[in-house]
Coordinates of C-alpha atoms and ligand atoms in Angstrom, one line a residue:
X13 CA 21.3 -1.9 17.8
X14 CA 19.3 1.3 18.0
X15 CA 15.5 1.2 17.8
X16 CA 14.3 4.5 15.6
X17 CA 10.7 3.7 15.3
X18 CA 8.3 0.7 16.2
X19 CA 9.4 -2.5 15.1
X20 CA 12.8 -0.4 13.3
X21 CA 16.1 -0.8 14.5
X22 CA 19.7 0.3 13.1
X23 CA 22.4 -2.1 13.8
X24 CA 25.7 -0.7 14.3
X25 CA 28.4 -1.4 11.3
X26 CA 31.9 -2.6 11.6
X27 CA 33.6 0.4 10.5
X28 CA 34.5 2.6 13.4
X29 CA 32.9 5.6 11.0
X30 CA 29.3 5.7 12.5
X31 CA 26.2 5.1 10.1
X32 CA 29.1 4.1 6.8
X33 CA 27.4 1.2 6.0
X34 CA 23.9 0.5 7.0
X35 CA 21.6 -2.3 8.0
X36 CA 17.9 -2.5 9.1
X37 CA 15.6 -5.0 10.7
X38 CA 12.4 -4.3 10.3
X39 CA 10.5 -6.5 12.5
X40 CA 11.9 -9.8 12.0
X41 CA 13.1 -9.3 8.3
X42 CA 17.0 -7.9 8.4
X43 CA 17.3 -5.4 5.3
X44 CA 20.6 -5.4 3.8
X45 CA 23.9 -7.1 5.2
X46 CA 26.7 -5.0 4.4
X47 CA 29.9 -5.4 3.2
X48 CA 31.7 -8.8 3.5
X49 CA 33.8 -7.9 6.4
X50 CA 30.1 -6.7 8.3
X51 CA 29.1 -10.9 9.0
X52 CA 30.1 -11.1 12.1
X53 CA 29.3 -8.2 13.6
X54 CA 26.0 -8.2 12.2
X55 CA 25.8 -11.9 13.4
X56 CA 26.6 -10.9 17.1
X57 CA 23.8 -8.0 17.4
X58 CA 21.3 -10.2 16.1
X59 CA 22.4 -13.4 18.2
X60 CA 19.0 -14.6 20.2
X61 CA 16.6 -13.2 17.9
X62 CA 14.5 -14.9 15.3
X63 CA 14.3 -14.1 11.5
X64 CA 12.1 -15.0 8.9
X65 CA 13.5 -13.6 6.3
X66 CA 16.8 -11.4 4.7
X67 CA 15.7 -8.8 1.9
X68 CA 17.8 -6.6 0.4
X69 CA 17.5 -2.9 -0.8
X70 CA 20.0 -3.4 -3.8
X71 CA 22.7 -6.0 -5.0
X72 CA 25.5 -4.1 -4.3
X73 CA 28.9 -5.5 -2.6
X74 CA 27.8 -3.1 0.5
X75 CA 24.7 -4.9 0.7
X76 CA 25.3 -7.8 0.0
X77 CA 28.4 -8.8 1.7
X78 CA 26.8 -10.9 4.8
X79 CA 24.1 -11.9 3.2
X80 CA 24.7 -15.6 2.5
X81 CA 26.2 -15.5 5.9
X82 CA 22.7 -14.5 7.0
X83 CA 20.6 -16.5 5.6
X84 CA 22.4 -19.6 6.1
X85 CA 23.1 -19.3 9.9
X86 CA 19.4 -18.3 10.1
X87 CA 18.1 -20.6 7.7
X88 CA 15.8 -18.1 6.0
X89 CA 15.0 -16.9 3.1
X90 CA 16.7 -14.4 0.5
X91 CA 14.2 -11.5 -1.1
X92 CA 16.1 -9.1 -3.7
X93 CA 13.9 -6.8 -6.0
X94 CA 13.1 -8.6 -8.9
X95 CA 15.4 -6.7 -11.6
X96 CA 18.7 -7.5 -8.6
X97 CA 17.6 -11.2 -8.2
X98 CA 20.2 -12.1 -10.9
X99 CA 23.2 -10.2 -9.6
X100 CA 22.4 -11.2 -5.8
X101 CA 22.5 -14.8 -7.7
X102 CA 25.4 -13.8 -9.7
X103 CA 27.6 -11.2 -7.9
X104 CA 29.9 -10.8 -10.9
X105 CA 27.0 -9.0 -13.2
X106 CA 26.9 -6.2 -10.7
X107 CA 30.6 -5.1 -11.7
X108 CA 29.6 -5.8 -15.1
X109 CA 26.4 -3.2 -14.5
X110 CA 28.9 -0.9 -12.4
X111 CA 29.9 2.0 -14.9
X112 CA 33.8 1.5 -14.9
X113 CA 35.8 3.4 -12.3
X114 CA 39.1 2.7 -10.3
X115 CA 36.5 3.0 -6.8
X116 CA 33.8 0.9 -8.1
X117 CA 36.6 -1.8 -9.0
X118 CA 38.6 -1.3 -5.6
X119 CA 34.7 -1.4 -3.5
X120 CA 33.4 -4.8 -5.6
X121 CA 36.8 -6.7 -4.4
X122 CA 36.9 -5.4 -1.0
X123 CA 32.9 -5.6 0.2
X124 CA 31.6 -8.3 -2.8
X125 CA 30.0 -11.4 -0.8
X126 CA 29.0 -14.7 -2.5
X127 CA 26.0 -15.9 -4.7
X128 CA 23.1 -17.1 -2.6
X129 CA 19.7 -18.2 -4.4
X130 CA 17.2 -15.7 -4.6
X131 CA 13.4 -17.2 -3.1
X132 CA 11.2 -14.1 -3.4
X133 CA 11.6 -11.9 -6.2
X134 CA 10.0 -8.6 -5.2
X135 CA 7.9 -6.2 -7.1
X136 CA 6.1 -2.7 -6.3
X137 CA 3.5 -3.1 -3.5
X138 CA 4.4 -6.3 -2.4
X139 CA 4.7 -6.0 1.7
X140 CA 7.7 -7.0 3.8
X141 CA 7.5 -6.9 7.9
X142 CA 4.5 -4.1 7.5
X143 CA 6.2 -2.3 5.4
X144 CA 5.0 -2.1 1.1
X145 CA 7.4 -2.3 -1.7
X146 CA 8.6 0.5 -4.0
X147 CA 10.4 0.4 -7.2
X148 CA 13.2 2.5 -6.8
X149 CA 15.6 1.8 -10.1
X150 CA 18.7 3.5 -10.8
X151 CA 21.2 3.2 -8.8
X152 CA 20.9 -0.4 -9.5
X153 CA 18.1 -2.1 -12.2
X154 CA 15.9 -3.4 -9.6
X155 CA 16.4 -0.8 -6.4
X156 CA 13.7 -1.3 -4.1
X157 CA 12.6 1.1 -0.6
X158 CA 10.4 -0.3 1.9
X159 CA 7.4 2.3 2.8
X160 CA 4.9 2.5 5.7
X161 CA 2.3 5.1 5.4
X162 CA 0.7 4.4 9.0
X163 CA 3.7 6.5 10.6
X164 CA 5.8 7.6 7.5
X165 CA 9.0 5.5 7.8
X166 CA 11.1 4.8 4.5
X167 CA 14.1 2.9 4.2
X168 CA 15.7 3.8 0.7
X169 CA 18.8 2.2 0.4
X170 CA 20.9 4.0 -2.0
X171 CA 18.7 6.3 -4.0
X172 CA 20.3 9.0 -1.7
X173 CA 22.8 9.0 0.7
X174 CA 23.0 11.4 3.7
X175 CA 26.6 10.9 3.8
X176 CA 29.0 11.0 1.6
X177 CA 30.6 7.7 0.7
X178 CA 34.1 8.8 0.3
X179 CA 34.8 11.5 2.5
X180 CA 31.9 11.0 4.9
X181 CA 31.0 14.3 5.5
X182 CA 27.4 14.3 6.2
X183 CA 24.7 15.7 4.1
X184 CA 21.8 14.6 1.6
X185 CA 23.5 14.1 -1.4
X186 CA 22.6 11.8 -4.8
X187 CA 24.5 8.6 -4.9
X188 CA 28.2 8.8 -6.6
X189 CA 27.3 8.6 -10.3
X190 CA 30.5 6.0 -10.7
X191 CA 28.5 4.0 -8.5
X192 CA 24.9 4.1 -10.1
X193 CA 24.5 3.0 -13.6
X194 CA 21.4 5.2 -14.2
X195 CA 21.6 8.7 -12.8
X196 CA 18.4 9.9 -14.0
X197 CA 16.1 6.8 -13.6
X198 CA 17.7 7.4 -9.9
X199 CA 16.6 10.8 -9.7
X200 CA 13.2 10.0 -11.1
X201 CA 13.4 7.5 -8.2
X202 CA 14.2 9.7 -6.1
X203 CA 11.7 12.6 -6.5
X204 CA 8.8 10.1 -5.9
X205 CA 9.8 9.1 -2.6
X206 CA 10.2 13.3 -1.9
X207 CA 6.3 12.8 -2.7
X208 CA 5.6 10.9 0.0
X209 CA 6.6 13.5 2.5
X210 CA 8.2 10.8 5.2
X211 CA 8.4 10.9 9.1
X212 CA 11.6 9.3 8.9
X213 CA 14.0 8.4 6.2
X214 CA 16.8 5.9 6.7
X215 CA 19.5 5.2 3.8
X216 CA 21.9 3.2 3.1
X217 CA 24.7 5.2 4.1
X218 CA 24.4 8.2 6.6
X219 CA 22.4 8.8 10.2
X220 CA 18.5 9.1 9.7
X221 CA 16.9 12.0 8.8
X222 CA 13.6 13.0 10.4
X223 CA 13.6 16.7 9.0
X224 CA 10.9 16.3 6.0
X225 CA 10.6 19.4 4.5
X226 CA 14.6 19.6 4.2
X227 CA 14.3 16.3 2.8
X228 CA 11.0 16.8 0.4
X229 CA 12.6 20.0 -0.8
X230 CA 15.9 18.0 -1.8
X231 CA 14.2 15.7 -3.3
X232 CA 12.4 18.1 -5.6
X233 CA 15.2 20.1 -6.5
X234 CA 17.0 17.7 -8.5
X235 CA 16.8 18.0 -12.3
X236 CA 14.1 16.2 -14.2
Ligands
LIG80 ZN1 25.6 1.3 -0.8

């Protein structure tokens, strides 16, 4: 695990590609867990420490994956934005949402973990280990970042990448559109968090990027 700011640490995936597939804890509150085949790794680098809860960024199979695993060897609670609550309860309605390709299909079946109940449904400004809420839709219906203004850290999941997924060649780039069922709503997602003008930015998939202008001025570059 690699601390990146105060109470922000990166645990290390189980792909030998570093910073594929990304997970958080912030505080005690573990933000996404991966793809299926993450669990046990992720289980290991947490082993001694105490949660109080598992949120997620997105209910995608990458995110997803571990997180029944999670909860239930932690015995905490499951908080998915409000608009994902129903696929993180229902994995199949996130293919169903996926726009059809061959790589969404091959990704669902190899990353996809199980259903686990939703407790917290979360909404814009709601706050999570010190950090508040945003609605971030787009790349899935209820996308949320996690935002704290005291030092400008943002985790934003999937409404960029700063790697890309397939060839992981590194680099801000928009998510793959076969993978996001609303390109635009993304990008309107996408040019608010540019707005706030963060310290830090960690994503979903791809190292951290502490350069904001580069960032900001990505992030207002794309097309309204
Ligand atoms: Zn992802």
């Amino acid at each position: 695990m690699k601390q990146l700011a105060p109470g922000v640490w990166q645990l290390t995936g189980r792909l030998p590609i570093p910073n594929a597939i990304n997970t958080y804890l912030l505080g005690d509150v573990l933000v996404d867990a991966g793809a299926r085949f993450d669990g046990k790794k992720i289980l290991e680098q947490l082993r001694g420490r105490s949660l109080s809860a598992h949120a997620l960024t997105h209910a995608h199979p990458d995110h997803q994956g571990a997180s029944k695993l999670v909860c239930e060897e932690f015995g905490v609670p499951f908080w998915v934005g409000e608009r994902d609550a129903d696929a993180a309860e229902r994995p199949e309605l996130i293919r169903e949402r996926q726009p059809s390709s061959m790589i969404g299909r091959v990704f669902f079946k190899s990353m996809v973990g199980p259903a686990h109940p939703v407790d917290r449904r979360l909404r814009e400004g709601d706050e999570v280990a010190g950090f508040t809420v945003l609605d971030t839709p787009g790349h899935s219906a209820g996308h949320v970042s996690f935002w704290r203004e005291s030092d400008r850290v943002l985790i934003l999941g999937d409404v960029l990448n700063s790697m890309d997924v397939i060839t992981t060649m590194p680099g801000l780039r928009e998510p793959k559109p076969y993978l996001t069922p609303d390109p635009a709503l993304n990008r309107a997602s996408a040019r608010k968090l540019g707005e706030l003008e963060p310290a830090l930015v960690c994503f979903g998939h791809g190292a951290p990027v502490r350069d904001t202008p580069k960032f900001v001025d990505f992030c207002r570059s794309l097309p309204a």
